[in-house]
GROMACS .gro file of C-alpha atoms in nm:
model
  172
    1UNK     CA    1  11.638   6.779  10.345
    2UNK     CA    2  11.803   6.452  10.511
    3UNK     CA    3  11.967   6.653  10.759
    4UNK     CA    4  11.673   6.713  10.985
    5UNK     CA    5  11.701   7.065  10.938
    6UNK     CA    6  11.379   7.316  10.844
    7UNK     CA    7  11.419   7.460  10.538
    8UNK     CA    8  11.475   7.839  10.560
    9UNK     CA    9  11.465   8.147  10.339
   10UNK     CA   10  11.799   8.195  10.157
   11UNK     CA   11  11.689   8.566   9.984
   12UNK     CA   12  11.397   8.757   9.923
   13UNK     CA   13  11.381   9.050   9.625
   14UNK     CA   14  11.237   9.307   9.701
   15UNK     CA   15  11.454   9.314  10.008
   16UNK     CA   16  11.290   9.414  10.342
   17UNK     CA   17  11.196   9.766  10.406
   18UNK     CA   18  11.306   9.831  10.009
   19UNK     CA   19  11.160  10.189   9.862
   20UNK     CA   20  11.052  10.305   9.508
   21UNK     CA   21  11.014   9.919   9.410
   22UNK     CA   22  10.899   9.909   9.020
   23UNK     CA   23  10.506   9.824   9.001
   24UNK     CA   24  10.558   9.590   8.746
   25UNK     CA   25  10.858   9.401   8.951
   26UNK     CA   26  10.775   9.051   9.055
   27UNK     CA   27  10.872   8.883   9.409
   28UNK     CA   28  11.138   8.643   9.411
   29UNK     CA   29  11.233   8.423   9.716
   30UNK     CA   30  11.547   8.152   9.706
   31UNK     CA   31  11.538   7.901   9.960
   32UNK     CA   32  11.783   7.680  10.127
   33UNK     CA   33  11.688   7.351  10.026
   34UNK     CA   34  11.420   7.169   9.760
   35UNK     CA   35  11.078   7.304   9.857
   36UNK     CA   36  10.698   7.068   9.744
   37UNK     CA   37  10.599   7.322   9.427
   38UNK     CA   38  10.236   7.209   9.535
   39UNK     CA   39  10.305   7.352   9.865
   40UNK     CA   40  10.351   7.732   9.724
   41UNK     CA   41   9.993   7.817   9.653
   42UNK     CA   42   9.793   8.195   9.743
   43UNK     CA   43   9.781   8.064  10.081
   44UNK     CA   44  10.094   8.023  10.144
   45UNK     CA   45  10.298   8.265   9.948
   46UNK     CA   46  10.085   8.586   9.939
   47UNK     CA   47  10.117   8.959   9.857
   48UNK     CA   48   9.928   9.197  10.039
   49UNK     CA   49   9.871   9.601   9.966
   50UNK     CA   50   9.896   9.702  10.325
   51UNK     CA   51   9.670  10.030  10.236
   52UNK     CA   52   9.369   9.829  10.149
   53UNK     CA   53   9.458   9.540  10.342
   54UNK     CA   54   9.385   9.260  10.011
   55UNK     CA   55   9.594   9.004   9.831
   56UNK     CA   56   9.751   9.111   9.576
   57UNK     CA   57   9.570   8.812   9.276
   58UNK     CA   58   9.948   8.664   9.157
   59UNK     CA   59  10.055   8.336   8.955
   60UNK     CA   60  10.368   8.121   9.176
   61UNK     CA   61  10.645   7.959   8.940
   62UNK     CA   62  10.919   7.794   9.103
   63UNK     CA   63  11.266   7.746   8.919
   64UNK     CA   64  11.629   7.679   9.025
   65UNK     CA   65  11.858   7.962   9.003
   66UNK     CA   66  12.249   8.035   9.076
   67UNK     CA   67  12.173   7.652   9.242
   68UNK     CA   68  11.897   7.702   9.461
   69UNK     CA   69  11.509   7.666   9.464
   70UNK     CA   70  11.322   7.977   9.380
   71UNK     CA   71  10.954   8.054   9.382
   72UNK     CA   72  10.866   8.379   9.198
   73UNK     CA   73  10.521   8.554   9.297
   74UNK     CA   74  10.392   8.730   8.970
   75UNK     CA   75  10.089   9.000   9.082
   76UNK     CA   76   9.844   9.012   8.754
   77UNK     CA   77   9.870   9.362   8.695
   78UNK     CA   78  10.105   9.620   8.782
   79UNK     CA   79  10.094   9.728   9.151
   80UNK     CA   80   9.964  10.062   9.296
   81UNK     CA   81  10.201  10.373   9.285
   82UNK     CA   82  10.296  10.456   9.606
   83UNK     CA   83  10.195  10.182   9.784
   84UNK     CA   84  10.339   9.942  10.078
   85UNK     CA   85  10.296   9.590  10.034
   86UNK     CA   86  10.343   9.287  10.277
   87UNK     CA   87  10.522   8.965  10.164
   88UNK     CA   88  10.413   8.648  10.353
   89UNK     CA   89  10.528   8.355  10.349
   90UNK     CA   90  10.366   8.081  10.606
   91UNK     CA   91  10.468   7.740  10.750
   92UNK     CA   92  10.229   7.540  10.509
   93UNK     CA   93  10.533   7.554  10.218
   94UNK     CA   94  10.715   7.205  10.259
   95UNK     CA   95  11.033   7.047  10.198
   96UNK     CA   96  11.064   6.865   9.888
   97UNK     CA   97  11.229   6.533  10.070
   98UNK     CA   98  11.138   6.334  10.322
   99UNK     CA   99  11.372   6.360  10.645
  100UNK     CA  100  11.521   5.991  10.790
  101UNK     CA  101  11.649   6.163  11.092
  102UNK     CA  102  11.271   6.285  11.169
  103UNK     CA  103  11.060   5.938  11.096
  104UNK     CA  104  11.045   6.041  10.712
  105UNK     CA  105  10.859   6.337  10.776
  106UNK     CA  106  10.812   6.631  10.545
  107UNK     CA  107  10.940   6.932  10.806
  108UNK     CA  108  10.798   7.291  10.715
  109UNK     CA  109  10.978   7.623  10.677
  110UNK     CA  110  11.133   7.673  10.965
  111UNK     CA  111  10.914   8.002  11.078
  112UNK     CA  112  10.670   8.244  10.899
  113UNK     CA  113  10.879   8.493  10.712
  114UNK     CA  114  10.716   8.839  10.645
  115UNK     CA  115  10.878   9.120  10.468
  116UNK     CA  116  10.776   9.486  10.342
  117UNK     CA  117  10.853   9.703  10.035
  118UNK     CA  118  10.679  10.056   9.906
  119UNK     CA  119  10.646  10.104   9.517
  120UNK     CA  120  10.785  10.402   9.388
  121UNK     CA  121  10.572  10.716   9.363
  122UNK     CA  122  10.574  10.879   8.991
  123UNK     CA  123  10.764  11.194   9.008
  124UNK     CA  124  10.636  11.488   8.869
  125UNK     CA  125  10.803  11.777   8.671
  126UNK     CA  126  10.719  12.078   8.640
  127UNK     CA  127  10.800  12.173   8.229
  128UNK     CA  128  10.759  12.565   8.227
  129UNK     CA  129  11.090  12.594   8.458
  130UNK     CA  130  11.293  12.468   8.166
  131UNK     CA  131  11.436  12.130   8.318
  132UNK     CA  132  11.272  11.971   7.992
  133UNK     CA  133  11.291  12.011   7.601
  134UNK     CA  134  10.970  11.992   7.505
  135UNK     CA  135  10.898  11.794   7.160
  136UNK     CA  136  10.770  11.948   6.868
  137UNK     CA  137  10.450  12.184   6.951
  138UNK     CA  138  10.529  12.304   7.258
  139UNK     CA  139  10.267  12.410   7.488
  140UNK     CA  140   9.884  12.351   7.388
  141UNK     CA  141   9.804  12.081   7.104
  142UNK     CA  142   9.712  11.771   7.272
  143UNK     CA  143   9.620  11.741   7.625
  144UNK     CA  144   9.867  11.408   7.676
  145UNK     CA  145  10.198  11.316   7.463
  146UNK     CA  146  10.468  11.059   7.535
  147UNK     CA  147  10.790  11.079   7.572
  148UNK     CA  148  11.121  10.864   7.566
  149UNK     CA  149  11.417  10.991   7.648
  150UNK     CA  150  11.659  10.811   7.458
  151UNK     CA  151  11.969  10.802   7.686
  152UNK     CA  152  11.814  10.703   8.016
  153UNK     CA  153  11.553  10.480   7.896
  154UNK     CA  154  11.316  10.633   8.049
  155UNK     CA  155  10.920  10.739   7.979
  156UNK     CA  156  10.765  11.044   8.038
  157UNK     CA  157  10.396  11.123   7.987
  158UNK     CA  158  10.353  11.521   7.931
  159UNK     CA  159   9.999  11.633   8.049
  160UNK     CA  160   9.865  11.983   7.966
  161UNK     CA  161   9.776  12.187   8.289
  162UNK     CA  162   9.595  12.506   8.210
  163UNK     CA  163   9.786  12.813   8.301
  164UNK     CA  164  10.075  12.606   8.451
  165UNK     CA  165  10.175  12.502   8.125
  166UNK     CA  166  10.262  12.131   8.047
  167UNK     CA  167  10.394  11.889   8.358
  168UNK     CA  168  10.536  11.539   8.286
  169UNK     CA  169  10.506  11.252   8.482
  170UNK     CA  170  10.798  10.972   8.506
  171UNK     CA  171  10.591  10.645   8.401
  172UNK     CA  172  10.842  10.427   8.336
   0.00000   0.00000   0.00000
């Protein structure tokens, strides 16, 4: 920026200390002013699964939304049910524009931002106490059958258990 000012983070999804985050949902960060795209890299705007302490391998695009400059953090695959992962976002990442008031120099963001968020845990139901229709078949047949439940959206894998009957598991 012109001003002289560090850039700063504007808004961060997930938001801090968020629960039951989808495993497929990507992180997206808004800033407050133009950031150097070649700036967001893996070092600089990382992922981490805090219960095996690695990066989480992601693709960065950066985009302007609702006005301001966003960098979205993609992970490959899915994450890991149940699991708490670390945003980070370091002082490498760059303002876009050179600052007059500060000899032309490119400032950095204006502090090392880091910010936590636990995927949701599958919930699982237990079919025999009739809180679930089951499809055609009933119990026995296969040993796995999906479900979609048309109102809500929602996915359900039913998996046989023995004696217990069928359970499902929420996999949306």
């Amino acid at each position: 920026a012109i001003d002289g000012v560090p850039m700063a983070l504007d808004g961060i999804f997930p938001t801090d200390k968020s629960i039951d985050v989808s495993v497929g949902s990507p992180i997206v960060v808004a800033f407050s002013e133009p950031v150097n795209g070649d700036t967001l890299n893996a070092n600089s705007f990382k992922l981490i699964d805090m219960m095996t302490g690695a990066q989480v391998a992601a693709d960065i695009y950066t985009g302007i939304s609702g006005g301001m400059m966003t960098a979205t953090l993609q992970p490959r695959t899915n994450l890991a049910y149940g699991h708490e992962y670390e945003i980070v976002l370091t002082r490498d990442i760059m303002d876009g524009s050179p600052n007059p008031s500060q000899n032309c120099e490119y400032l950095p963001l204006d502090q090392e931002y880091r910010y936590r968020f636990t995927t949701k845990t599958p919930a699982v139901y237990d079919l025999t106490a009739g809180e679930f229709e089951l499809t055609p078949g009933g119990k026995g047949g296969t040993a796995i059958a999906l479900y979609r439940d048309g109102e809500s959206g929602r996915s359900y894998s039913y998996v046989a258990a023995e004696e217990a009957g069928w359970l499902a598991v929420d996999v949306t």
